[in-house]
CSV table of C-alpha atoms in Angstrom, one decimal:
chain,number,residue,atom,x,y,z
Y,1,MET,CA,121.3,141.2,-95.0
Y,2,SER,CA,120.7,139.4,-91.8
Y,3,THR,CA,118.7,136.2,-91.7
Y,4,ILE,CA,115.8,137.9,-89.9
Y,5,ALA,CA,115.7,140.7,-92.4
Y,6,GLN,CA,115.8,138.3,-95.3
Y,7,VAL,CA,112.8,136.3,-93.9
Y,8,GLU,CA,110.8,139.6,-93.3
Y,9,SER,CA,111.6,140.6,-96.9
Y,10,ASN,CA,110.4,137.3,-98.3
Y,11,ALA,CA,107.2,137.5,-96.2
Y,12,ALA,CA,106.5,140.9,-97.4
Y,13,GLN,CA,107.1,139.8,-101.0
Y,14,SER,CA,104.8,136.8,-100.6
Y,15,ALA,CA,102.1,139.0,-99.0
Y,16,TYR,CA,102.3,141.5,-101.8
Y,17,GLU,CA,101.9,138.7,-104.6
Y,18,THR,CA,98.9,137.3,-102.7
Y,19,GLN,CA,97.3,140.7,-102.6
Y,20,GLN,CA,98.0,141.3,-106.3
Y,21,MET,CA,96.5,137.8,-107.2
Y,22,GLN,CA,93.5,138.5,-105.1
Y,23,LYS,CA,92.9,141.9,-107.0
Y,24,LYS,CA,93.4,140.1,-110.4
Y,25,ASN,CA,90.8,137.4,-109.4
Y,26,GLU,CA,88.4,140.0,-108.3
Y,27,ALA,CA,88.8,142.0,-111.5
Y,28,GLN,CA,88.1,138.8,-113.5
Y,29,GLU,CA,85.0,138.0,-111.6
Y,30,THR,CA,83.8,141.5,-112.0
Y,31,GLY,CA,84.3,141.3,-115.7
Y,32,SER,CA,82.6,137.8,-116.1
Y,33,ALA,CA,79.6,139.2,-114.1
Y,34,GLU,CA,79.0,142.1,-116.5
Y,35,LYS,CA,75.4,142.7,-117.0
Y,36,LYS,CA,73.7,141.0,-120.0
Y,37,TYR,CA,70.5,142.0,-121.7
Y,38,LYS,CA,67.9,140.1,-123.6
Y,39,VAL,CA,67.7,140.8,-127.3
Y,40,ASN,CA,64.8,142.2,-129.4
Y,41,GLY,CA,64.0,140.1,-132.5
Y,42,LYS,CA,64.0,136.4,-133.4
Y,43,THR,CA,66.0,134.1,-131.0
Y,44,ILE,CA,66.7,130.4,-130.4
Y,45,GLY,CA,67.1,129.5,-126.9
Y,46,GLU,CA,67.6,132.4,-124.5
Y,47,PRO,CA,70.7,134.4,-125.7
Y,48,LYS,CA,71.7,137.5,-123.9
Y,49,LEU,CA,74.4,140.2,-124.9
Y,50,SER,CA,76.5,142.7,-123.1
Y,51,GLU,CA,75.6,146.4,-123.7
Y,52,LYS,CA,78.4,146.7,-126.2
Y,53,ALA,CA,77.5,143.5,-128.1
Y,54,LEU,CA,73.8,144.5,-128.0
Y,55,LYS,CA,74.7,147.8,-129.7
Y,56,TYR,CA,76.8,146.1,-132.3
Y,57,TYR,CA,74.2,143.5,-133.0
Y,58,GLU,CA,71.5,146.2,-133.7
Y,59,GLU,CA,74.0,147.9,-136.1
Y,60,LEU,CA,74.6,144.6,-137.8
Y,61,ARG,CA,71.0,144.0,-138.5
Y,62,LYS,CA,70.5,147.4,-139.9
Y,63,LYS,CA,73.5,147.0,-142.2
Y,64,TYR,CA,72.1,143.8,-143.5
Y,65,SER,CA,68.3,144.8,-143.4
Y,66,ASN,CA,67.5,142.5,-146.3
Y,67,MET,CA,68.4,139.5,-144.2
Y,68,ASP,CA,66.5,137.9,-141.3
Y,69,PHE,CA,68.9,137.5,-138.3
Y,70,ILE,CA,68.1,134.9,-135.6
Y,71,LEU,CA,70.4,135.0,-132.5
Y,72,VAL,CA,71.2,131.6,-131.1
Y,73,SER,CA,72.2,131.0,-127.6
Y,74,ALA,CA,75.4,129.1,-126.9
Y,75,ASP,CA,73.7,125.9,-125.9
Y,76,LYS,CA,71.4,125.7,-129.0
Y,77,LYS,CA,74.1,126.0,-131.8
Y,78,GLU,CA,73.7,122.3,-132.9
Y,79,GLN,CA,69.8,122.6,-132.8
Y,80,ALA,CA,69.6,125.9,-134.6
Y,81,LYS,CA,69.0,124.6,-138.2
Y,82,ALA,CA,66.5,122.2,-137.0
Y,83,GLN,CA,64.4,125.0,-135.5
Y,84,ALA,CA,64.9,127.4,-138.5
Y,85,GLY,CA,61.8,126.1,-140.1
Y,86,ASN,CA,59.8,127.7,-137.3
Y,87,TYR,CA,60.8,131.1,-138.6
Y,88,ALA,CA,59.9,130.4,-142.2
Y,89,ASN,CA,60.4,133.3,-144.6
Y,90,ALA,CA,60.6,132.3,-148.3
Y,91,ASN,CA,61.5,135.9,-149.3
Y,92,ARG,CA,64.4,136.7,-147.0
Y,93,MET,CA,67.4,134.8,-146.2
Y,94,VAL,CA,67.8,133.7,-142.6
Y,95,VAL,CA,71.1,134.3,-140.7
Y,96,LEU,CA,71.8,132.0,-137.7
Y,97,ILE,CA,74.5,133.4,-135.6
Y,98,ASP,CA,75.2,132.6,-132.0
Y,99,GLU,CA,75.7,135.0,-129.1
Y,100,GLU,CA,79.3,134.1,-128.5
Y,101,LYS,CA,80.4,135.3,-132.1
Y,102,ILE,CA,78.4,138.6,-131.6
Y,103,GLU,CA,80.3,139.2,-128.2
Y,104,LYS,CA,83.6,138.6,-129.9
Y,105,MET,CA,82.7,140.6,-133.1
Y,106,ALA,CA,81.9,143.5,-130.8
Y,107,GLU,CA,85.2,143.4,-129.2
Y,108,ASP,CA,87.8,142.0,-131.9
Y,109,GLU,CA,88.0,144.1,-135.1
Y,110,GLU,CA,89.7,141.5,-137.0
Y,111,PHE,CA,87.3,138.9,-136.0
Y,112,ARG,CA,84.4,141.2,-136.9
Y,113,LYS,CA,85.8,141.8,-140.4
Y,114,GLN,CA,86.2,138.0,-140.9
Y,115,TYR,CA,82.6,137.2,-140.0
Y,116,GLU,CA,81.1,140.2,-141.7
Y,117,SER,CA,82.8,139.3,-144.8
Y,118,ILE,CA,81.0,135.8,-144.7
Y,119,ILE,CA,77.7,137.5,-144.2
Y,120,SER,CA,78.4,140.0,-147.1
Y,121,SER,CA,79.4,137.1,-149.4
Y,122,ALA,CA,76.2,135.4,-148.6
Y,123,ALA,CA,74.3,138.7,-149.3
Y,124,THR,CA,75.7,139.0,-152.7
Y,125,LYS,CA,74.4,135.5,-153.6
Y,126,LEU,CA,70.9,136.1,-152.4
Y,127,PRO,CA,69.4,137.3,-155.6
Y,128,SER,CA,70.6,134.3,-157.7
Y,129,LEU,CA,69.6,131.9,-154.9
Y,130,GLN,CA,66.1,133.4,-154.8
Y,131,LYS,CA,65.8,133.0,-158.4
Y,132,SER,CA,66.9,129.6,-158.5
Y,133,LEU,CA,64.7,128.5,-155.7
Y,134,ALA,CA,61.7,130.2,-157.3
Y,135,SER,CA,62.2,128.1,-160.5
Y,136,SER,CA,62.8,124.9,-158.5
Y,137,SER,CA,60.0,122.3,-158.2
Y,138,ALA,CA,60.8,122.2,-154.4
Y,139,LYS,CA,58.4,123.9,-152.0
Y,140,VAL,CA,61.0,125.8,-149.9
Y,141,LYS,CA,59.7,127.1,-146.6
Y,142,THR,CA,62.8,129.0,-145.7
Y,143,TYR,CA,66.5,129.2,-146.5
Y,144,GLY,CA,69.6,130.8,-145.0
Y,145,ILE,CA,73.0,130.5,-143.6
Y,146,GLN,CA,74.5,129.5,-140.3
Y,147,VAL,CA,77.7,131.2,-139.2
Y,148,ASN,CA,79.9,128.5,-138.0
Y,149,ASP,CA,83.0,128.2,-135.9
Y,150,GLY,CA,86.4,128.2,-137.8
Y,151,GLY,CA,85.6,131.1,-140.0
Y,152,ASN,CA,83.1,129.7,-142.4
Y,153,ALA,CA,79.3,129.3,-143.0
Y,154,SER,CA,77.0,126.7,-144.2
Y,155,PHE,CA,73.8,127.2,-146.4
Y,156,PHE,CA,70.6,125.5,-145.7
Y,157,ALA,CA,67.0,125.1,-147.0
Y,158,VAL,CA,63.9,123.8,-145.3
Y,159,ILE,CA,61.8,121.8,-147.8
Y,160,ASP,CA,58.1,121.0,-147.3
Y,161,LYS,CA,58.1,117.2,-148.0
Y,162,SER,CA,54.3,116.9,-147.7
Y,163,LEU,CA,53.4,119.1,-150.7
Y,164,ALA,CA,56.1,117.4,-152.8
Y,165,ALA,CA,54.6,114.0,-151.8
Y,166,GLN,CA,51.1,115.1,-152.7
Y,167,ARG,CA,52.2,116.3,-156.1
Y,168,ASP,CA,53.9,113.0,-156.9
Y,169,ARG,CA,50.9,111.0,-155.8
Y,170,ILE,CA,48.7,113.0,-158.1
Y,171,ALA,CA,51.3,112.6,-160.9
Y,172,LYS,CA,51.2,108.8,-160.4
Y,173,ARG,CA,47.3,108.7,-160.4
Y,174,ARG,CA,47.3,110.4,-163.7
Y,175,GLU,CA,49.5,107.6,-165.1
Y,176,ASP,CA,47.2,105.0,-163.6
Y,177,LYS,CA,44.3,106.8,-165.2
Y,178,LYS,CA,45.8,106.5,-168.7
Y,179,GLU,CA,46.2,102.7,-168.2
Y,180,ALA,CA,42.8,102.5,-166.9
Y,181,ALA,CA,41.4,104.1,-170.0
Y,182,LYS,CA,42.2,101.0,-171.9
Y,183,GLU,CA,39.9,98.9,-169.7
Y,184,ALA,CA,36.1,98.7,-169.7
Y,185,GLU,CA,34.0,101.8,-169.0
Y,186,LYS,CA,32.6,100.4,-165.9
Y,187,LYS,CA,36.0,99.6,-164.3
Y,188,LYS,CA,37.3,103.1,-165.3
Y,189,LYS,CA,34.4,104.8,-163.5
Y,190,ALA,CA,35.0,102.8,-160.4
Y,191,GLU,CA,38.6,103.8,-160.3
Y,192,LYS,CA,37.8,107.5,-160.7
Y,193,VAL,CA,35.5,107.2,-157.7
Y,194,GLU,CA,38.2,105.6,-155.8
Y,195,GLU,CA,40.7,108.2,-156.9
Y,196,ARG,CA,38.7,111.2,-155.9
Y,197,ALA,CA,38.0,109.6,-152.5
Y,198,ALA,CA,41.8,109.0,-152.1
Y,199,GLU,CA,42.7,112.5,-153.2
Y,200,ARG,CA,40.2,114.0,-150.7
Y,201,SER,CA,41.7,111.9,-147.9
Y,202,GLU,CA,45.3,112.8,-148.8
Y,203,LYS,CA,44.5,116.4,-149.0
Y,204,LYS,CA,43.0,116.4,-145.5
Y,205,LYS,CA,46.0,114.5,-144.1
Y,206,THR,CA,48.3,117.1,-145.8
Y,207,ASP,CA,46.6,120.1,-144.4
Y,208,HIS,CA,47.3,118.8,-140.9
Y,209,THR,CA,51.0,117.7,-141.4
Y,210,GLU,CA,52.2,120.2,-143.9
Y,211,ASP,CA,54.1,122.4,-141.3
Y,212,ALA,CA,55.7,119.4,-139.6
Y,213,ASP,CA,56.6,117.5,-142.7
Y,214,THR,CA,60.0,119.0,-143.7
Y,215,VAL,CA,63.5,118.2,-144.4
Y,216,THR,CA,66.5,120.4,-143.8
Y,217,ILE,CA,69.2,120.2,-146.6
Y,218,THR,CA,72.5,121.7,-145.8
Y,219,ALA,CA,75.6,122.4,-147.9
Y,220,ASN,CA,78.8,124.4,-147.9
Y,221,SER,CA,78.0,126.7,-150.9
Y,222,VAL,CA,74.9,127.9,-152.8
Y,223,GLU,CA,75.8,125.7,-155.8
Y,224,GLU,CA,76.0,122.6,-153.7
Y,225,LEU,CA,72.7,123.5,-151.9
Y,226,LEU,CA,70.8,123.9,-155.2
Y,227,LYS,CA,72.3,120.5,-156.5
Y,228,LYS,CA,71.3,118.8,-153.2
Y,229,ILE,CA,67.7,120.1,-153.5
Y,230,ASP,CA,67.5,118.9,-157.2
Y,231,ASP,CA,68.8,115.6,-156.1
Y,232,TYR,CA,66.4,115.3,-153.3
Y,233,ILE,CA,63.4,116.2,-155.5
Y,234,TYR,CA,64.6,113.7,-158.3
Y,235,GLY,CA,64.9,111.0,-155.5
Y,236,PHE,CA,61.3,111.9,-154.4
Y,237,MET,CA,60.0,111.6,-157.9
Y,238,SER,CA,61.7,108.2,-158.4
Y,239,ASP,CA,60.1,107.0,-155.0
Y,240,SER,CA,56.6,108.0,-156.4
Y,241,VAL,CA,56.4,104.7,-158.4
Y,242,GLN,CA,56.9,102.7,-155.2
Y,243,THR,CA,54.3,101.5,-152.8
Y,244,ASP,CA,53.8,103.1,-149.4
Y,245,ALA,CA,55.5,100.2,-147.7
Y,246,GLU,CA,58.6,100.5,-150.0
Y,247,ARG,CA,58.8,104.3,-149.5
Y,248,MET,CA,59.1,103.8,-145.7
Y,249,LEU,CA,62.4,101.8,-146.3
Y,250,GLY,CA,65.6,103.9,-146.4
Y,251,GLN,CA,64.1,107.1,-145.5
Y,252,SER,CA,66.8,108.1,-143.2
Y,253,ILE,CA,69.0,109.9,-145.7
Y,254,ASP,CA,71.4,112.4,-144.3
Y,255,TYR,CA,71.4,115.5,-146.6
Y,256,HIS,CA,73.5,117.6,-144.2
Y,257,ALA,CA,77.0,118.5,-145.2
């Protein structure tokens, strides 16, 4: 082959490769620009799904109709549990799952089986979890699972601290009342008046802060979650013998797994 012919052949090959690369890039851009749709139901952030993923998500919700699904946008995954209390439902397990996983579950059969297995496992533990929480002294606003990256899930419970604190204060006052009974009648009457006034004041304050006064406890299993809840309540009961100032110290306890 002559030099000129060789140059022309190389140029043609280069042009062909450039054309193929352009077509590939255009196809990728077209795929990435696939239309996304808003989702019906509860969401955190502004998640959107492709048509195929949206159809699959609706099927998933029907399959596990005894669970309360909340779809999370990709940028809100870390904040999801903190906002779960806004969707309080003490009778149904909340499932926090992000839009990226739903998209992949709709496309990848193996990935779908893996994560549906996680949800199924949580569903089987639902009755025992409900029973344990009902018998607990904790006031649970909501509880559920967050489907995490890496093929696992974490369990969480949102506890109403304000009601627990009110109960502990009342219990402490009862103990104070027993001690006061040993004193003179006049002093006991004065303490009763003060106690009633304090209870009315505390009740009014609790009514206004109850929804905001919560703690989210997270664990890697149902058993660990229940233990952490018991530990939290026990710690709260122990704190009830302290003054308000003492209880303010060391309150930044991390109950997250």
